Structures are given as C-alpha cells and as structure tokens.
Tab-separated table of C-alpha atoms in Angstrom:
chain	number	residue	atom	x	y	z
A	1	MET	CA	3.830	-9.754	21.333
A	2	ALA	CA	6.057	-11.199	23.823
A	3	LYS	CA	9.115	-13.638	22.936
A	4	VAL	CA	9.535	-15.892	25.421
A	5	LYS	CA	11.618	-19.482	26.543
A	6	LEU	CA	10.662	-22.546	27.576
A	7	MET	CA	12.736	-24.906	29.884
A	8	GLY	CA	12.765	-28.556	30.205
A	9	LEU	CA	11.064	-31.298	28.518
A	10	VAL	CA	8.629	-28.441	26.981
A	11	HIS	CA	10.039	-27.149	23.611
A	12	SER	CA	6.837	-24.957	22.168
A	13	VAL	CA	3.256	-24.437	22.635
A	14	ARG	CA	0.740	-23.681	20.307
A	15	GLY	CA	-2.937	-22.030	21.162
A	16	LYS	CA	-4.940	-20.353	23.352
A	17	VAL	CA	-5.484	-20.345	27.514
A	18	GLY	CA	-8.311	-17.774	28.454
A	19	ASP	CA	-7.123	-14.813	26.654
A	20	VAL	CA	-3.608	-15.814	26.428
A	21	ILE	CA	-2.048	-17.165	23.065
A	22	PHE	CA	0.877	-19.099	22.687
A	23	ARG	CA	2.007	-19.241	18.630
A	24	VAL	CA	5.839	-20.790	17.657
A	25	ASN	CA	6.341	-17.511	14.971
A	26	ARG	CA	9.990	-18.453	12.404
A	27	GLY	CA	11.066	-20.790	15.354
A	28	GLU	CA	10.936	-18.770	18.667
A	29	GLN	CA	8.513	-19.359	20.697
A	30	THR	CA	5.542	-15.877	21.518
A	31	VAL	CA	2.784	-14.558	23.773
A	32	LYS	CA	0.560	-12.199	23.156
A	33	LYS	CA	-3.385	-11.248	24.799
A	34	ALA	CA	-5.631	-12.499	22.817
A	35	GLN	CA	-7.763	-9.135	21.677
A	36	GLY	CA	-11.447	-8.547	21.733
A	37	LYS	CA	-14.186	-9.274	19.393
A	38	ILE	CA	-12.896	-7.483	15.490
A	39	LYS	CA	-16.288	-5.876	13.106
A	40	ASP	CA	-15.562	-6.550	10.232
A	41	LEU	CA	-16.690	-3.952	8.040
A	42	ARG	CA	-15.794	-6.032	4.565
A	43	THR	CA	-15.241	-2.563	3.139
A	44	GLU	CA	-15.334	-3.136	-1.443
A	45	LYS	CA	-12.311	-1.819	-1.062
A	46	GLN	CA	-11.290	-4.839	1.410
A	47	VAL	CA	-13.625	-7.901	-0.018
A	48	LYS	CA	-11.151	-6.911	-3.879
A	49	VAL	CA	-8.142	-6.777	-1.849
A	50	ARG	CA	-9.616	-10.186	0.255
A	51	GLU	CA	-10.250	-10.833	-3.304
A	52	LEU	CA	-6.953	-10.224	-5.361
A	53	PHE	CA	-4.346	-12.303	-2.139
A	54	LEU	CA	-6.218	-15.118	-2.711
A	55	TYR	CA	-6.529	-14.857	-6.554
A	56	PHE	CA	-2.354	-14.428	-5.985
A	57	HIS	CA	-1.998	-17.238	-3.697
A	58	LYS	CA	-3.382	-18.992	-5.816
A	59	ILE	CA	-0.361	-18.210	-8.279
A	60	TRP	CA	1.822	-18.359	-6.306
A	61	LYS	CA	1.591	-21.775	-5.056
A	62	GLU	CA	1.089	-23.313	-8.567
A	63	MET	CA	4.243	-21.417	-9.448
A	64	SER	CA	8.223	-23.363	-10.369
A	65	ILE	CA	11.059	-23.892	-7.723
A	66	THR	CA	12.630	-20.919	-9.771
A	67	GLU	CA	10.303	-18.706	-10.146
A	68	ARG	CA	9.934	-18.399	-6.109
A	69	ILE	CA	13.441	-18.082	-5.631
A	70	LEU	CA	14.257	-15.363	-7.909
A	71	TRP	CA	11.279	-13.480	-5.724
A	72	GLU	CA	13.254	-14.600	-1.996
A	73	GLU	CA	15.990	-12.848	-4.391
A	74	TYR	CA	14.149	-9.972	-4.539
A	75	THR	CA	13.146	-9.694	-0.999
A	76	LYS	CA	16.627	-8.712	-0.508
A	77	TYR	CA	16.780	-6.042	-2.506
A	78	LEU	CA	14.071	-4.598	-0.454
A	79	GLN	CA	15.375	-5.511	2.805
A	80	THR	CA	18.340	-3.294	2.159
A	81	ILE	CA	16.269	-0.103	1.199
A	82	ARG	CA	13.468	-0.416	4.076
A	83	GLY	CA	12.718	2.825	5.072
A	84	LYS	CA	14.284	4.383	1.912
A	85	GLY	CA	10.595	4.757	0.465
A	86	GLY	CA	11.911	3.068	-2.382
A	87	GLY	CA	9.743	-0.906	-1.536
A	88	ILE	CA	6.723	-1.769	-3.076
A	89	ILE	CA	5.786	-3.337	0.825
A	90	SER	CA	7.839	-4.205	3.579
A	91	SER	CA	7.066	-6.654	6.427
A	92	HIS	CA	7.462	-6.133	10.406
A	93	LYS	CA	10.781	-4.405	11.915
A	94	GLY	CA	12.622	-7.760	13.030
A	95	THR	CA	11.577	-9.733	10.765
A	96	LYS	CA	11.918	-11.780	7.507
A	97	LEU	CA	10.561	-10.491	4.738
A	98	ARG	CA	9.590	-13.750	2.034
A	99	GLY	CA	9.383	-14.057	-1.532
A	100	ARG	CA	5.538	-14.866	-0.990
A	101	GLU	CA	4.653	-11.274	0.848
A	102	ALA	CA	7.242	-9.501	-1.915
A	103	PHE	CA	5.466	-11.062	-5.023
A	104	ILE	CA	1.850	-10.443	-3.518
A	105	GLY	CA	2.445	-7.385	-2.572
A	106	VAL	CA	3.940	-6.386	-5.618
A	107	ASN	CA	0.887	-7.722	-8.014
A	108	ILE	CA	-1.682	-5.961	-5.852
A	109	THR	CA	0.507	-2.625	-5.831
A	110	LEU	CA	0.129	-3.600	-10.288
A	111	ARG	CA	-3.620	-4.894	-10.238
A	112	THR	CA	-5.352	-1.620	-7.945
A	113	THR	CA	-2.839	0.690	-10.129
A	114	GLY	CA	-4.409	-0.916	-13.197
A	115	PHE	CA	-1.011	-2.650	-14.750
A	116	LYS	CA	-1.033	-6.503	-15.132
A	117	LYS	CA	-0.160	-8.608	-13.486
A	118	ILE	CA	4.211	-10.264	-13.182
A	119	LYS	CA	5.614	-13.548	-12.466
A	120	LYS	CA	8.686	-11.884	-12.643
A	121	PRO	CA	10.924	-9.146	-9.788
A	122	PRO	CA	12.376	-7.106	-11.648
A	123	LEU	CA	15.738	-8.130	-10.439
A	124	GLY	CA	19.369	-6.585	-11.982
A	125	ASN	CA	19.835	-2.887	-12.831
A	126	ILE	CA	16.995	-1.515	-12.857
A	127	SER	CA	15.956	1.665	-11.564
A	128	SER	CA	12.764	2.346	-9.821
A	129	PRO	CA	10.542	5.682	-12.308
A	130	PRO	CA	10.946	9.062	-10.315
A	131	PRO	CA	9.350	11.076	-7.743
A	132	SER	CA	6.599	12.964	-10.121
A	133	LYS	CA	7.052	16.668	-9.776
A	134	ASN	CA	3.915	18.950	-9.197
A	135	ASP	CA	2.508	22.515	-8.721
A	136	ILE	CA	1.207	21.860	-5.348
A	137	ARG	CA	0.417	25.150	-3.475
A	138	GLN	CA	1.789	24.240	-0.016
A	139	TYR	CA	-0.711	25.488	2.312
A	140	GLY	CA	-2.454	26.962	-0.637
A	141	THR	CA	-6.471	27.711	-0.023
A	142	TYR	CA	-9.165	26.019	-2.821
A	143	THR	CA	-12.718	26.046	-2.284
A	144	GLU	CA	-14.630	23.233	-3.837
A	145	LYS	CA	-11.889	21.237	-5.605
A	146	ILE	CA	-8.655	20.808	-5.513
A	147	LYS	CA	-6.776	21.035	-8.200
A	148	PHE	CA	-2.544	20.649	-9.570
A	149	ASN	CA	-0.798	19.290	-12.678
A	150	VAL	CA	2.253	16.202	-12.073
A	151	TRP	CA	4.654	14.983	-15.101
A	152	LEU	CA	7.629	13.033	-14.845
A	153	PRO	CA	10.764	14.485	-14.149
A	154	TYR	CA	12.795	12.914	-17.302
A	155	SER	CA	11.235	9.425	-19.460
A	156	TYR	CA	11.309	5.860	-17.483
A	157	THR	CA	11.240	2.990	-19.266
A	158	THR	CA	7.804	1.664	-19.519
A	159	GLN	CA	4.860	2.654	-18.517
A	160	CYS	CA	3.466	4.928	-15.227
A	161	LYS	CA	1.035	5.985	-13.455
A	162	VAL	CA	0.780	8.163	-10.091
A	163	GLN	CA	-0.728	7.445	-7.159
A	164	VAL	CA	-2.392	10.658	-5.377
A	165	TRP	CA	-3.064	9.200	-1.899
A	166	ILE	CA	-5.651	11.396	0.430
A	167	ARG	CA	-3.842	11.106	4.326
A	168	ALA	CA	-5.956	12.788	6.183
A	169	CYS	CA	-8.415	15.558	7.142
A	170	THR	CA	-9.021	16.885	9.999
A	171	THR	CA	-12.544	16.166	9.330
A	172	GLY	CA	-12.438	12.809	9.257
A	173	GLY	CA	-12.396	10.560	6.113
A	174	MET	CA	-10.273	7.737	5.963
A	175	ARG	CA	-6.511	7.322	4.324
A	176	TYR	CA	-6.842	5.660	0.421
A	177	ILE	CA	-5.747	6.465	-3.276
A	178	ALA	CA	-8.463	9.670	-4.944
A	179	GLU	CA	-6.576	9.427	-8.536
A	180	THR	CA	-4.522	7.254	-10.011
A	181	LEU	CA	-3.294	8.136	-13.975
A	182	PRO	CA	-1.343	7.539	-16.433
A	183	ILE	CA	1.412	10.097	-16.330
A	184	THR	CA	4.576	11.259	-18.476
A	185	THR	CA	7.148	13.930	-18.692
A	186	SER	CA	3.847	16.686	-20.003
A	187	PRO	CA	1.553	17.788	-16.986
A	188	ALA	CA	-1.501	16.241	-16.351
A	189	GLU	CA	-4.858	17.652	-14.552
A	190	VAL	CA	-5.563	15.855	-11.125
A	191	VAL	CA	-9.129	17.249	-9.476
A	192	ILE	CA	-10.063	15.907	-5.786
A	193	ASN	CA	-13.306	17.130	-5.448
A	194	TYR	CA	-14.575	14.706	-2.692
A	195	VAL	CA	-13.856	13.081	0.585
A	196	ARG	CA	-14.510	9.139	1.291
A	197	PHE	CA	-15.547	8.235	4.526
A	198	VAL	CA	-16.945	4.816	6.005
A	199	TYR	CA	-20.005	4.430	7.259
A	200	LYS	CA	-21.540	1.318	8.631
A	201	GLY	CA	-19.651	-0.635	6.212
A	202	LYS	CA	-20.458	1.172	3.188
A	203	THR	CA	-18.164	4.019	1.174
A	204	GLN	CA	-19.751	7.087	0.573
A	205	ASN	CA	-17.974	10.438	-0.668
A	206	PHE	CA	-18.423	13.795	0.813
A	207	PRO	CA	-18.025	16.996	-1.438
A	208	LEU	CA	-15.016	18.875	0.047
A	209	SER	CA	-17.634	22.195	0.451
A	210	LYS	CA	-19.734	20.610	2.293
A	211	LEU	CA	-16.310	19.171	4.258
A	212	ALA	CA	-15.056	23.582	4.387
A	213	PRO	CA	-13.534	24.821	6.256
A	214	CYS	CA	-10.973	21.657	6.899
A	215	ASP	CA	-7.363	20.375	6.067
A	216	ILE	CA	-6.119	17.858	3.566
A	217	LYS	CA	-2.995	15.940	3.242
A	218	LEU	CA	-1.776	14.809	0.002
A	219	GLN	CA	0.874	12.709	-0.648
A	220	LEU	CA	1.894	11.076	-4.076
A	221	ARG	CA	3.543	8.267	-5.789
A	222	VAL	CA	5.326	6.675	-8.906
A	223	VAL	CA	4.036	3.034	-9.748
A	224	ALA	CA	6.032	1.611	-13.231
A	225	SER	CA	4.137	-1.566	-14.421
A	226	ASN	CA	7.546	-2.800	-14.190
A	227	GLY	CA	6.647	-3.414	-10.548
A	228	LYS	CA	9.227	-0.239	-9.551
A	229	VAL	CA	8.285	2.221	-7.505
A	230	SER	CA	9.170	5.620	-6.349
A	231	MET	CA	10.325	7.082	-3.355
A	232	PRO	CA	6.790	9.135	-1.550
A	233	SER	CA	6.711	12.738	-1.836
A	234	ALA	CA	6.446	15.395	0.159
A	235	LEU	CA	3.432	15.630	2.208
A	236	TYR	CA	2.065	18.988	1.134
A	237	ILE	CA	-1.013	20.090	3.137
A	238	VAL	CA	-3.164	22.250	1.569
A	239	GLU	CA	-7.038	24.156	2.987
A	240	ILE	CA	-10.402	24.324	2.018
A	241	ARG	CA	-11.775	26.906	3.249
A	242	PRO	CA	-15.782	28.010	2.062
C-alpha cells in the first residue's frame, strides 16, 4: 500500500479501478493493488473468532461514552509497551490503536482462554502477571508426547491461565494454542501428543509418533482474568524422534 497526494479540486478517491483500490485511511489517501480471490477455509477456529468479533462489536456499540473513553485511554498504555510483548493486541506499525480494537482484542483473548468478558480495561497501577516457570528441556528429545511442568514464580492478584503455543513444526502443521490450563505457584503438568493440520477446511490431529522425526517450537504466555498478560516466554525447540 502506498500513500498518495492528490492535486487540484479532487481531495479524495474511493473505490476500485481495474486491479487498483483507492481508499482514505484516517485522513490519508492510499492506493494498493487488489489481491486475488482468497479462499475462505472457514475452519472451526475461524468461525469461532468471527462470531466473537461480531458479539463484542455489538457490545461496544451498546456501551456508554464513558466506558469507551476508558478504552481509548487504555490504548495509550498499549502504545507505550508495543514491541515489548506486554500487550494483548497491537496495531500495525504507523497506525493508531483505537479503543474498539483494544476492547475486542482483550475480550477475545479472555473468552478464548476461558475467562469472562470485561467492560472496564485494566487501568491504573496494575502489574502484569509474571511469565511462567517451566522445566522444558530445550533441544530435548521426546517420542510420543511432550511432557513438562509449568508454574508461577509468585502469586498474582487474580486467577491466571497459561497458554502453550505451538509456533512451528518442521513437518508442517498450523500455529495454534495447544494447551490452556490454570496456573498457580504449584507445578501443573502439560502434555502435548499431537499437532494440528488444516486439510480441506477441516482441522485434523496427527500424533507426534507419526510425525517423527521433526522439531517443534513452543512458546508460553500467562493470561490473567483482569485482562493483563505476561511477557511471552523464550522460544523452546524440542525434537521428536521415533
């Protein structure tokens, strides 16, 4: 996408001409080449996220001006921590994050983690939950399952859950949250024994034993019920061997 400056009596252009799309984005005229037809896979996860987006968008429209202003203030906080891994959502570089985006992003994360929605953002001197501790064997070798323990280094003010992400697998697969479970200062066991693939719009689970040999990249993040999240963990690489 490129920014353009119009001259003369024409101040803005909107619409599509051939394979070029003209838009006005926050007061600036932009032009970009239209993308080809994108196939809508409509996987179970995509459908769920879309339904949640529409649900929280409706709630946002019904909220009072005072409630919306609080989320606009919260975006200022998110902008200060962008790139530090401390926010639930972020905007594209060079654009301003809006209160509606923050409200929807925070609540989709909470809902998909199993927590209740919140209408008030976590403003004030509320610290984020600490990153989880774990005993993952970096570059360790596993066979039919990946098993390790996670725990919090100290207690937090509200209930927390840890998200265990599969970031990549050398045999393919999709990026997804493999496990979400409550986390406290006591060790909790995590067991991962399959990797998900999307085939013809359907999500399928493949046992690790059938994917071996391969390498899997894991990452962890703690989500608190008040809408705060921890810094993401280091990226762990483990081997799956027969």
